[in-house]
Tab-separated table of C-alpha atoms and ligand atoms in Angstrom:
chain	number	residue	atom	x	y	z
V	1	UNK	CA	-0.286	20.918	-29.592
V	2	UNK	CA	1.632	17.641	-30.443
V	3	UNK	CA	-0.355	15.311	-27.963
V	4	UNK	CA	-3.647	14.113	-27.036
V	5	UNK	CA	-2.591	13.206	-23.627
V	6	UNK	CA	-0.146	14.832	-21.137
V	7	UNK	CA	0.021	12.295	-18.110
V	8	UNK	CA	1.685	13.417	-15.092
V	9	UNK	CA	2.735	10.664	-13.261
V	10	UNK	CA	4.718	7.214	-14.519
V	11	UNK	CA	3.278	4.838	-11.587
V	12	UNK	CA	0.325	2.579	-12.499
V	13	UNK	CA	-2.059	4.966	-12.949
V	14	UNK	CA	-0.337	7.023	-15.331
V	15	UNK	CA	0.869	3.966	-17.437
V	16	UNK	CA	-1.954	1.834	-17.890
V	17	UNK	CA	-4.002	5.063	-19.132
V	18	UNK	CA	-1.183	5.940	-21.146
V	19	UNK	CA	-0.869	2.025	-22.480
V	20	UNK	CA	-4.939	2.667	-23.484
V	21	UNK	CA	-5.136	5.100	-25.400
V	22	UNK	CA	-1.546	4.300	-27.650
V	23	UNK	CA	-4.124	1.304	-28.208
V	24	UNK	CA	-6.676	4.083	-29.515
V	25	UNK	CA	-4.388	5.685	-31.832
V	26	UNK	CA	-3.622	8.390	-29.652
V	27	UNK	CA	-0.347	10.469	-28.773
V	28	UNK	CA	0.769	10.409	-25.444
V	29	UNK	CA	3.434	12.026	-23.465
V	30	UNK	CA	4.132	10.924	-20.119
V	31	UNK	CA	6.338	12.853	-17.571
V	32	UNK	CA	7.677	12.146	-14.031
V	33	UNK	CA	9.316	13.435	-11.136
V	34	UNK	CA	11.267	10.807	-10.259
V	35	UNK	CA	14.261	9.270	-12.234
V	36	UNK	CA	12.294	6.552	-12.420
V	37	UNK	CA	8.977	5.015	-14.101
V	38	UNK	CA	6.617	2.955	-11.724
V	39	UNK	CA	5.900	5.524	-9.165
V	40	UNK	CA	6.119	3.116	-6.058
V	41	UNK	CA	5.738	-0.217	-7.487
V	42	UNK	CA	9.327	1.050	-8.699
V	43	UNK	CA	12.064	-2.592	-7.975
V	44	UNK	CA	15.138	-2.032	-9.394
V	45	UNK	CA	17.759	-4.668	-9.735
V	46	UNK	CA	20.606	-5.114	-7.027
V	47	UNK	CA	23.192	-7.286	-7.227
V	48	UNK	CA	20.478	-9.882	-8.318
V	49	UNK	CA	17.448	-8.946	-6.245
V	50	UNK	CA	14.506	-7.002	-7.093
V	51	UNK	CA	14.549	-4.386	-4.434
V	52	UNK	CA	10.952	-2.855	-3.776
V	53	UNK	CA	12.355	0.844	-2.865
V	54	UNK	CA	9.096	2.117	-1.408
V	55	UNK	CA	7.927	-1.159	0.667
V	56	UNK	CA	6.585	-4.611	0.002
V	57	UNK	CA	4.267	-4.443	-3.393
V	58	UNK	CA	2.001	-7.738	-3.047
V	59	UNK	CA	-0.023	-8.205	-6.209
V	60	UNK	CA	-3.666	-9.562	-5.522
V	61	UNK	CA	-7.282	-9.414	-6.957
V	62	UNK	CA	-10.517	-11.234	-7.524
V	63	UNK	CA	-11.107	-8.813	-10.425
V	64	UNK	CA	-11.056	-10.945	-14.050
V	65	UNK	CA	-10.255	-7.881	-16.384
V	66	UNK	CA	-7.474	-6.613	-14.255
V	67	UNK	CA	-6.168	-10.323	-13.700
V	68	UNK	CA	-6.528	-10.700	-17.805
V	69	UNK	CA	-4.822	-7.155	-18.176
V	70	UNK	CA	-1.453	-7.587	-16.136
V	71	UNK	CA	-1.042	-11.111	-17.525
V	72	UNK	CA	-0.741	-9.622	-20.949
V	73	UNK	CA	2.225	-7.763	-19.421
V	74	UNK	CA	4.234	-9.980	-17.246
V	75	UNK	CA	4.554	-13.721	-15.834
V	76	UNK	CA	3.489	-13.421	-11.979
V	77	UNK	CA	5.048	-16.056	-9.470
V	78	UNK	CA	3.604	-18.200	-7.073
V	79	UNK	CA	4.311	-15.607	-4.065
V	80	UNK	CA	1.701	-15.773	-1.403
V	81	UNK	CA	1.826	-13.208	1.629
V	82	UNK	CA	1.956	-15.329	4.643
V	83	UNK	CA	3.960	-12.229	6.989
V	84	UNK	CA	5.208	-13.452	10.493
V	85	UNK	CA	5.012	-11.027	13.524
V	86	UNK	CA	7.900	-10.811	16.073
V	87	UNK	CA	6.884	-9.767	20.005
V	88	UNK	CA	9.244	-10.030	22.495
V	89	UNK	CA	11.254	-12.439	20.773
V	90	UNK	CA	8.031	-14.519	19.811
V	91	UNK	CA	6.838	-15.877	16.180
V	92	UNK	CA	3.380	-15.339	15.692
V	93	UNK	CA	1.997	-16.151	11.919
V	94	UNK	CA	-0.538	-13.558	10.373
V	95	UNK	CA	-3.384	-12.890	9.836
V	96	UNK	CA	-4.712	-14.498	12.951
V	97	UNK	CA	-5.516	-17.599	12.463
V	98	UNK	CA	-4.969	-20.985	13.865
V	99	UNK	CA	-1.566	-21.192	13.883
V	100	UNK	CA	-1.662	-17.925	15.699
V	101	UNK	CA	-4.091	-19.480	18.062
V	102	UNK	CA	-2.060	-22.209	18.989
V	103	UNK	CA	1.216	-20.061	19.516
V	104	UNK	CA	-0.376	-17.625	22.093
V	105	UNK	CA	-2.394	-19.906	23.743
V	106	UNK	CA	-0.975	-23.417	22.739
V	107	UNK	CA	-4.909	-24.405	21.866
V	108	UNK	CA	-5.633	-27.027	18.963
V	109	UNK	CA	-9.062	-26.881	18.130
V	110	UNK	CA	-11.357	-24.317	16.936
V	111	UNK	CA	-13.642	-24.843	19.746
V	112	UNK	CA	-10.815	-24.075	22.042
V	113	UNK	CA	-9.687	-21.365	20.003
V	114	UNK	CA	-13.218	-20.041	19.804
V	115	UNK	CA	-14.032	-20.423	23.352
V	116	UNK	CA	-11.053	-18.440	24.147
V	117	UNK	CA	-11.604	-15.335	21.887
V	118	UNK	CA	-15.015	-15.550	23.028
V	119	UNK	CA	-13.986	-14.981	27.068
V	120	UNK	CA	-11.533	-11.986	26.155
V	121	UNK	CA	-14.202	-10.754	24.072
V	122	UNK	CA	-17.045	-10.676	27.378
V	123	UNK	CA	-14.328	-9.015	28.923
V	124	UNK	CA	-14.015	-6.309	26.604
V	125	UNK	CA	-17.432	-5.706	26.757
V	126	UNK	CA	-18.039	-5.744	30.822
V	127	UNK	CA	-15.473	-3.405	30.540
V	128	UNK	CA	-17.284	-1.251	27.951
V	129	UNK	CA	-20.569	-1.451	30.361
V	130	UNK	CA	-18.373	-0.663	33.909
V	131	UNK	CA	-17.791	2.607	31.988
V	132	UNK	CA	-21.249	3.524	30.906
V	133	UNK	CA	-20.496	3.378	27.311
V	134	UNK	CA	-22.911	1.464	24.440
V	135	UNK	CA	-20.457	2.189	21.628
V	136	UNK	CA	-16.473	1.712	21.419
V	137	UNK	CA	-14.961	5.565	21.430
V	138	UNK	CA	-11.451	4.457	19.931
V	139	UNK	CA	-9.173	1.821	18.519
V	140	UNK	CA	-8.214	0.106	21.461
V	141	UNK	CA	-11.800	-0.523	22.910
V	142	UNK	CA	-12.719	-1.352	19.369
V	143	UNK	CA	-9.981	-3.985	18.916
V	144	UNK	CA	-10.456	-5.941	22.806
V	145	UNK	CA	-13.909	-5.965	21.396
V	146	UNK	CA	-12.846	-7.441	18.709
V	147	UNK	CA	-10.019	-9.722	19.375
V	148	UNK	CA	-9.727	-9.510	22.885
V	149	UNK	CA	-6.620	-8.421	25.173
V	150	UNK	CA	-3.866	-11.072	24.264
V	151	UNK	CA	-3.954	-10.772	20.665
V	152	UNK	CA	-4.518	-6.713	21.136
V	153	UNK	CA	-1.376	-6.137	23.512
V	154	UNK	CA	0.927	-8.626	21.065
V	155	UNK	CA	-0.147	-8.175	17.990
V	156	UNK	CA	-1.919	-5.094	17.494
V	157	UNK	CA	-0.884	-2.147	20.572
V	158	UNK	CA	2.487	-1.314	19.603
V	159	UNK	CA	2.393	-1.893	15.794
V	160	UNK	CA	-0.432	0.486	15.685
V	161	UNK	CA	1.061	3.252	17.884
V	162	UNK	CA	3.752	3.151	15.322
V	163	UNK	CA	2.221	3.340	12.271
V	164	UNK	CA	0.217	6.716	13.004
V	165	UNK	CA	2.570	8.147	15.713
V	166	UNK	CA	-0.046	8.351	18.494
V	167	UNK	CA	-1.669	6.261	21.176
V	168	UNK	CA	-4.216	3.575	20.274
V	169	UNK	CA	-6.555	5.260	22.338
V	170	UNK	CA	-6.711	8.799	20.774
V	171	UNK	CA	-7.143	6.898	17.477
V	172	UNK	CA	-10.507	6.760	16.116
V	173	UNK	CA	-12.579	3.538	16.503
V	174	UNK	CA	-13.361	3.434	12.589
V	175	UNK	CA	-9.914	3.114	11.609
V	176	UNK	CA	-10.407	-0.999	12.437
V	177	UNK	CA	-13.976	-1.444	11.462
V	178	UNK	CA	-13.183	-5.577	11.232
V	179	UNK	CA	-10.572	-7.771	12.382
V	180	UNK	CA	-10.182	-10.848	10.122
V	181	UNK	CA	-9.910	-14.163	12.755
V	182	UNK	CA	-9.860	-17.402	10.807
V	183	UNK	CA	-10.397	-20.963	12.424
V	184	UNK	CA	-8.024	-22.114	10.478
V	185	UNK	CA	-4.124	-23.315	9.369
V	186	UNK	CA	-4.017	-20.892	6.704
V	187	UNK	CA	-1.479	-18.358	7.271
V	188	UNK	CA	-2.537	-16.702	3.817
V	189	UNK	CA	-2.700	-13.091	4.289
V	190	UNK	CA	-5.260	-12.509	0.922
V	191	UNK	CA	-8.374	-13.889	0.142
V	192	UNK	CA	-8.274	-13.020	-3.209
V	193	UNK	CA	-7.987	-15.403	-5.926
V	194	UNK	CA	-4.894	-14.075	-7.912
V	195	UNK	CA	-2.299	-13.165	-6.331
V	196	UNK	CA	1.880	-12.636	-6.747
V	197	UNK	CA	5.028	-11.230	-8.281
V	198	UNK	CA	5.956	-10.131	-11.482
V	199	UNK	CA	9.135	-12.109	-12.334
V	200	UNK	CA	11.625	-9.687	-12.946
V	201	UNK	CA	10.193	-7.207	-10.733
V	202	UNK	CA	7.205	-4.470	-11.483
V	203	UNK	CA	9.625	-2.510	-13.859
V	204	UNK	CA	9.051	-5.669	-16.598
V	205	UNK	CA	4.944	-4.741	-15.581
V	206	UNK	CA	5.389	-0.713	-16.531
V	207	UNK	CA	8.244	-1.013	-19.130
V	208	UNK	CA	6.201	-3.518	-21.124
V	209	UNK	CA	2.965	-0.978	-20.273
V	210	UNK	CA	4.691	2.249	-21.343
V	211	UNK	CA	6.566	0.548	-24.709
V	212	UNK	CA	6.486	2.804	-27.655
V	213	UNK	CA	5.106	5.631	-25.440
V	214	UNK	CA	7.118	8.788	-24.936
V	215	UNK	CA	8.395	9.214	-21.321
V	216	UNK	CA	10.224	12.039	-19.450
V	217	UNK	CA	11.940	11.464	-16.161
V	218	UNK	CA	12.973	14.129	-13.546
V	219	UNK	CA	10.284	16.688	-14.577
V	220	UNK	CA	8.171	18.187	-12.112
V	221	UNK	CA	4.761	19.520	-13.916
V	222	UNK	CA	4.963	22.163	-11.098
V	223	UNK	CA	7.455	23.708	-12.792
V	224	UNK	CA	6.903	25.265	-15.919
V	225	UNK	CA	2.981	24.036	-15.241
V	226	UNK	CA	1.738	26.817	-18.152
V	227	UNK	CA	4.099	25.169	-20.676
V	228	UNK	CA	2.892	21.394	-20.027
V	229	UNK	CA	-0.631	22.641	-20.267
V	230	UNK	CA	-0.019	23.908	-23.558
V	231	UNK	CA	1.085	20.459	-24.961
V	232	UNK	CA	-1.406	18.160	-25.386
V	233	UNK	CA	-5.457	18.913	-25.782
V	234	UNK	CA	-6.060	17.066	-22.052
V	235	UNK	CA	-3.496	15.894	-19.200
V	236	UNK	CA	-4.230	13.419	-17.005
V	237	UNK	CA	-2.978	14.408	-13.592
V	238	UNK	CA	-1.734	11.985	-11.019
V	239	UNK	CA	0.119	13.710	-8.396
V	240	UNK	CA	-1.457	15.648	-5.341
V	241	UNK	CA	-4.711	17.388	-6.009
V	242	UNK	CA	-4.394	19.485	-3.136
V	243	UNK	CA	-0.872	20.579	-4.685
V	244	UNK	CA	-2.561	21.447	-8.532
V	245	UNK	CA	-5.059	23.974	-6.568
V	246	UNK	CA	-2.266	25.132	-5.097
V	247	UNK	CA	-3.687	24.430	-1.334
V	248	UNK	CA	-6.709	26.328	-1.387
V	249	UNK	CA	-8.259	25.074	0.775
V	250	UNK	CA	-5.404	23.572	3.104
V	251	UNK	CA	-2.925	20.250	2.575
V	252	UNK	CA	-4.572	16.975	2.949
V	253	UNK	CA	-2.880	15.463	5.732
V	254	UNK	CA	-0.714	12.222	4.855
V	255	UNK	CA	1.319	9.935	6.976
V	256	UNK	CA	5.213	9.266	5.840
V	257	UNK	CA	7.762	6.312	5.615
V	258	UNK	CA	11.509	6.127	5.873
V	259	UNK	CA	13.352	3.400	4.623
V	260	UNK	CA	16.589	2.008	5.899
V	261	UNK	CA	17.819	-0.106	2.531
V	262	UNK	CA	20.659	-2.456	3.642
V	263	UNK	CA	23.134	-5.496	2.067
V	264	UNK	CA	23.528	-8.503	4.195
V	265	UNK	CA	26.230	-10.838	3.527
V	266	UNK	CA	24.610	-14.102	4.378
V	267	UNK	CA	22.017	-15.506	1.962
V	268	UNK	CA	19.008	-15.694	4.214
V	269	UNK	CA	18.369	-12.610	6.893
V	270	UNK	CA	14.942	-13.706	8.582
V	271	UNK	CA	13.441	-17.038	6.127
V	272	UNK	CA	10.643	-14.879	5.210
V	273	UNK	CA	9.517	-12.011	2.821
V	274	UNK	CA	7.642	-9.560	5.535
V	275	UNK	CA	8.511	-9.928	9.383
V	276	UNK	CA	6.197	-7.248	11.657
V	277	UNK	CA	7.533	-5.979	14.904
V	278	UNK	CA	5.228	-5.296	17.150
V	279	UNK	CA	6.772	-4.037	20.117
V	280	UNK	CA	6.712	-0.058	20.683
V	281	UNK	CA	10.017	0.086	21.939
V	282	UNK	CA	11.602	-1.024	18.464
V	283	UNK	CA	11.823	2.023	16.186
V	284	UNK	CA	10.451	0.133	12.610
V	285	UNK	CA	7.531	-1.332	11.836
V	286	UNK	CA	8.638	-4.357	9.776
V	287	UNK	CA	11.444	-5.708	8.112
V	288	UNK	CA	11.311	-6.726	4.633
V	289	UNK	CA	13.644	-9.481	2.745
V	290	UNK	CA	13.550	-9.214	-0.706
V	291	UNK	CA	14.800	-12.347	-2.058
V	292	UNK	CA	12.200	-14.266	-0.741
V	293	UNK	CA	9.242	-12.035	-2.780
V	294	UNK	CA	10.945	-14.089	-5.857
V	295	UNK	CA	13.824	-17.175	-4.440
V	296	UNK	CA	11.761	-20.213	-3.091
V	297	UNK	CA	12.961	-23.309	-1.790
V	298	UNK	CA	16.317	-24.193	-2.693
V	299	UNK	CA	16.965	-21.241	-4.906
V	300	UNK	CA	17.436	-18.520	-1.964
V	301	UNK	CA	20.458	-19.856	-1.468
V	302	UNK	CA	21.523	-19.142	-4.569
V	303	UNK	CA	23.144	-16.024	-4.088
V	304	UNK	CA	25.481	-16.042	-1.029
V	305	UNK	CA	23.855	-11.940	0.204
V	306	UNK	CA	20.690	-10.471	0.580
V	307	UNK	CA	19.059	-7.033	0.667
V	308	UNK	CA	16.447	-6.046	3.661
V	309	UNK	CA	14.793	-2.647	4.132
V	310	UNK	CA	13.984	-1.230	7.528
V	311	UNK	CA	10.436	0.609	7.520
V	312	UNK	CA	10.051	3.326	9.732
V	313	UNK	CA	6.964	5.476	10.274
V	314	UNK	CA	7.115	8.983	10.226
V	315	UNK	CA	5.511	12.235	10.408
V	316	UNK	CA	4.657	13.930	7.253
V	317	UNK	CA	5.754	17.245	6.766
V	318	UNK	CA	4.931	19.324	3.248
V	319	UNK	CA	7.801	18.677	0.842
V	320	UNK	CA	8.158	14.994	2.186
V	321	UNK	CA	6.328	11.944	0.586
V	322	UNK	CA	2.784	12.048	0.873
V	323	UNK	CA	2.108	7.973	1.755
V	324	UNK	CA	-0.448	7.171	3.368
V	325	UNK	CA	-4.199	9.253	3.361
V	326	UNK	CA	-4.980	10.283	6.849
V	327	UNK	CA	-8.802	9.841	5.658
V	328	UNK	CA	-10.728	11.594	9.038
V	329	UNK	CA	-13.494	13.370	8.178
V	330	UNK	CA	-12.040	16.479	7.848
V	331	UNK	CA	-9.836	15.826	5.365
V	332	UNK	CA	-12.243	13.655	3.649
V	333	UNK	CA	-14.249	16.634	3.527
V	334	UNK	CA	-11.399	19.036	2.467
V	335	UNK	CA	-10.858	16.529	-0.116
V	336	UNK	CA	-14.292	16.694	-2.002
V	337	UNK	CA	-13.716	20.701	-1.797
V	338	UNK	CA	-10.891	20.003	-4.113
V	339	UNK	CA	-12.742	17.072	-6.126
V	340	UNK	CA	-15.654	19.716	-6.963
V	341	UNK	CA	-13.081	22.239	-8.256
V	342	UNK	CA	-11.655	19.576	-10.622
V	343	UNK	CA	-15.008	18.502	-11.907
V	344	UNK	CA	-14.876	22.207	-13.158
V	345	UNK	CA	-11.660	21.144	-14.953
V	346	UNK	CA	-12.721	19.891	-18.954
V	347	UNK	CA	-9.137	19.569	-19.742
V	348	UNK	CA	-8.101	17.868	-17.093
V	349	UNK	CA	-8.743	13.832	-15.963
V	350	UNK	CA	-7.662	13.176	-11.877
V	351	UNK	CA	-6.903	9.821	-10.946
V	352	UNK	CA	-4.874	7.517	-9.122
V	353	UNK	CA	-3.668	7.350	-5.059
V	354	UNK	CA	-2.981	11.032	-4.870
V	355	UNK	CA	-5.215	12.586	-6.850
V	356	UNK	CA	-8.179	10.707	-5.322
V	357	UNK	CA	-6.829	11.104	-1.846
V	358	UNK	CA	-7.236	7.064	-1.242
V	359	UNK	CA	-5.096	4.254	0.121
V	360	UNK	CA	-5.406	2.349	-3.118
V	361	UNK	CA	-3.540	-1.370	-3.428
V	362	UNK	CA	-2.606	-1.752	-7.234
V	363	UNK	CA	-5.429	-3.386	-8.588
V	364	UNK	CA	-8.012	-1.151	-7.788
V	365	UNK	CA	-5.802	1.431	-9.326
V	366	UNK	CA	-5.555	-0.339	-12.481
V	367	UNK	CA	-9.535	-0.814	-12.200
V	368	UNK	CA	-9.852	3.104	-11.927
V	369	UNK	CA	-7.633	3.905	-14.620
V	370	UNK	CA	-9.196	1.038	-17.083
V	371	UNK	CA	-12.488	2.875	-16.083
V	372	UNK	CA	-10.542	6.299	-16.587
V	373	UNK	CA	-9.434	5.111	-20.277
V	374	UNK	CA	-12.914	3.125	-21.131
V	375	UNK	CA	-14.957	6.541	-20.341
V	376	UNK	CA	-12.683	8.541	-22.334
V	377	UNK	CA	-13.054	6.572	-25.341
V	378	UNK	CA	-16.480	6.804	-25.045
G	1	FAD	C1	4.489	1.329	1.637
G	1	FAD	C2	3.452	0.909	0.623
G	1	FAD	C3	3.206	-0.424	0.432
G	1	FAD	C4	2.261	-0.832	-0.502
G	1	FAD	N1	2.039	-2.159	-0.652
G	1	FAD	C5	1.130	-2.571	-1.545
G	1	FAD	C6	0.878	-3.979	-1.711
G	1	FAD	O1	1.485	-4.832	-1.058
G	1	FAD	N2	-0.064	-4.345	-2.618
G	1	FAD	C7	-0.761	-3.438	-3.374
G	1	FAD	O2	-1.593	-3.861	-4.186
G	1	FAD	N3	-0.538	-2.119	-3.237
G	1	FAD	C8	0.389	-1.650	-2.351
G	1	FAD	N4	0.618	-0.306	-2.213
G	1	FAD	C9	-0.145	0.638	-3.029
G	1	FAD	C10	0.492	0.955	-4.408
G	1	FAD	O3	1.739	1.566	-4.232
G	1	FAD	C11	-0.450	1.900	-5.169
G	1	FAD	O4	-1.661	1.259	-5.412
G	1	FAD	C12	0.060	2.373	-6.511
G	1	FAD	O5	1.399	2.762	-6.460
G	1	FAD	C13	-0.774	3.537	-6.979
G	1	FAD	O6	-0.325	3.996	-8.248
G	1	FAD	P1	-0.478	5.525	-8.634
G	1	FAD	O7	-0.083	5.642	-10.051
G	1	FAD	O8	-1.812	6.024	-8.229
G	1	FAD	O9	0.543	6.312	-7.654
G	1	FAD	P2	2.118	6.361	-7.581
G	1	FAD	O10	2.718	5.033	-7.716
G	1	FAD	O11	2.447	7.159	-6.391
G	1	FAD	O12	2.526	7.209	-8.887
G	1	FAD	C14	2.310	8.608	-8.969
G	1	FAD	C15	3.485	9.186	-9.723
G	1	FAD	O13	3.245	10.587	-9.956
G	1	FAD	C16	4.478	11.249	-9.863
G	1	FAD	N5	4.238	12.658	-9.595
G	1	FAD	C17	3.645	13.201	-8.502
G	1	FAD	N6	3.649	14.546	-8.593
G	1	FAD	C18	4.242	14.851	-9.790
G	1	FAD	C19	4.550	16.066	-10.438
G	1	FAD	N7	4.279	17.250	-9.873
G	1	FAD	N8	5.171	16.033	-11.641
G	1	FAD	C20	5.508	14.840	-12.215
G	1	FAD	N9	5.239	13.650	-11.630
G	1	FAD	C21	4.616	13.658	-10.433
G	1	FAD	C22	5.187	10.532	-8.711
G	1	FAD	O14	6.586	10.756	-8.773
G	1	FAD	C23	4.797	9.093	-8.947
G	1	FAD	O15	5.769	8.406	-9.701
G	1	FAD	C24	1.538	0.125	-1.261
G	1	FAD	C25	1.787	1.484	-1.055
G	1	FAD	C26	2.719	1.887	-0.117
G	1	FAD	C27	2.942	3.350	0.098
């Protein structure tokens, strides 16, 4: 055997265990799919732009160690998420807040706001009463409960439908346990204390992470799986878990994405980084400009073109990319089947988005695989 570690899978997971144990002395051999390293935080360079090819990467955390870990890797920007939504040819800022307040209803205080939200609210809940029910039985009651109707049927009805392909009211009330309303002017998206870009994209963030570390692109572990076991003492196995038990017990269901990546000649598409649509009738979700994850102020100008993506939800079908988790209870349940047969596994570590069969933003996938790497040197 000439490594310690096989690890399947180049994206964050992957790398920062990989980046670990180099620091422990140990050999590691790192292999991919894709042509690429970075797994979806992947940005390559285009004509000048960082283009995020699998959808808007936000860096944020409260969480000191990771904060102190990516710092060691890369310089992050002053980007703060602050996405408009468009609705019938209306700006609305997001999350809702006052700003949002004042542009659907044209209130200026709190109190007003308040007093508002409060009225759709009652309404939502006579409702609720008028048909015998004590408990919301899917997203759309849960959300006029929450927010009320305005802010539902602009901001939240259509989006929603999108995103999972199905009405809001055959979706399950839990998917929107809480509704973040803030009152308000802060159109920041994130809460947490750190958050931003890596100047020169994520690539400078897992090229600096995977430095001196042996890496092999366009090689599926799925083929030629006995070999790859055979050349290290333990991999470390990112991709699907359903997939390495070769669907035993069923695929875990995921939703998909299509992107639309396009070159505008005029040097600023929209004036903003994320814009939701939120009507059903238009066919993506949300446009993205790149430029503005990295050009501020004057500087977006600098170049006379930009690059926007398109997102579109879609179905997913086996073979396509596995996205997001559809986490219902089933496959939640199908899901810890699987997790019980890899506990069986002594060679073998799991980790990471697909592999734990959770929506994970990057830093709690860095936390898992400094935990990952921390319990292994143990
Ligand atoms: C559209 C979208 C937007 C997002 N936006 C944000 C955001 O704004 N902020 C945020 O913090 N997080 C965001 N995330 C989450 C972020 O992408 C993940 O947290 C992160 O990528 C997880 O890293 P990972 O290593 O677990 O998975 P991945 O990045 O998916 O890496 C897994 C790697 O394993 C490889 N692989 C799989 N199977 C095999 C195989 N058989 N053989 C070899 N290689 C294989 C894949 O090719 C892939 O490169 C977003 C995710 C999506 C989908």
């Amino acid at each position: 055997m000439n490594y310690d570690y096989l690890i399947v899978g180049a994206g964050l997971f992957g790398s920062v265990f990989a980046h670990l144990m180099k620091q422990q002395g140990k050999r590691c051999l790192v292999i991919d799919k894709r042509p690429h390293v970075g797994g979806n935080t992947y940005s390559p360079c285009i004509r000048g732009i960082h283009r995020h090819d699998y959808g808007a990467h936000i860096f944020h955390t409260s969480d000191p160690e990771v904060i102190d870990f990516v710092c060691q890797h890369a310089h992050f920007n002053r980007y703060t998420n602050s996405p408009i939504a468009i609705h019938r040819g209306k700006l609305f800022n997001l999350p809702f807040n006052m700003n949002t307040f004042h542009q659907m209803w044209g209130v200026k205080t709190p109190a007003e706001a308040q007093a508002m939200l409060e009225e759709q609210r009652r309404e939502a809940r006579a409702e609720l009463q008028r048909l015998g029910l004590s408990q919301p039985q899917n997203l759309e009651q849960q959300a006029l409960l929450l927010v009320g109707k305005d802010i539902y049927h602009t901001l939240i009805k259509g989006y929603t439908e999108k995103q999972w392909g199905c009405t809001a009211n055959t979706l399950p009330p839990e998917i929107i346990r809480r509704l973040p309303v803030r009152f308000v002017f802060d159109n920041n998206y994130f809460n947490d204390s750190f958050q931003g870009i890596p100047e020169g994209g994520y690539n400078v963030l897992t090229d600096s992470l995977l430095n001196g570390i042996e890496v092999r692109l366009s090689e599926d572990f799925f083929e030629g799986r006995e070999e790859w076991m055979k050349v290290a003492k333990k991999v470390v196995f990112s991709g699907p878990i359903d997939r390495f038990f070769d669907y035993c017990f069923g695929h875990l269901p995921y939703r998909s994405l299509r992107f639309e990546h396009l070159e505008v000649e005029e040097s600023n598409f929209q004036g903003n980084a994320v814009v939701n649509y939120t009507e059903a009738d238009v066919p993506y979700t949300r446009i993205i400009e790149h430029k503005h994850f990295e050009s501020f102020g004057e500087d977006v100008y600098r170049l006379p073109h930009t690059l926007i993506t398109k997102e579109y939800p879609a179905a997913w079908t086996p073979g396509a990319e596995p996205f997001y988790p559809i986490n219902t209870p089933e496959a939640n349940a199908c899901h810890e089947r699987y997790k019980q047969l890899a506990a069986q596994q002594d060679r073998v570590i799991f980790g990471g988005r697909l592999a734990d069969y959770r929506y994970y933003d990057m830093a709690p996938t860095i936390r898992c695989a400094l935990d990952a790497a921390r319990k292994e040197a143990q």
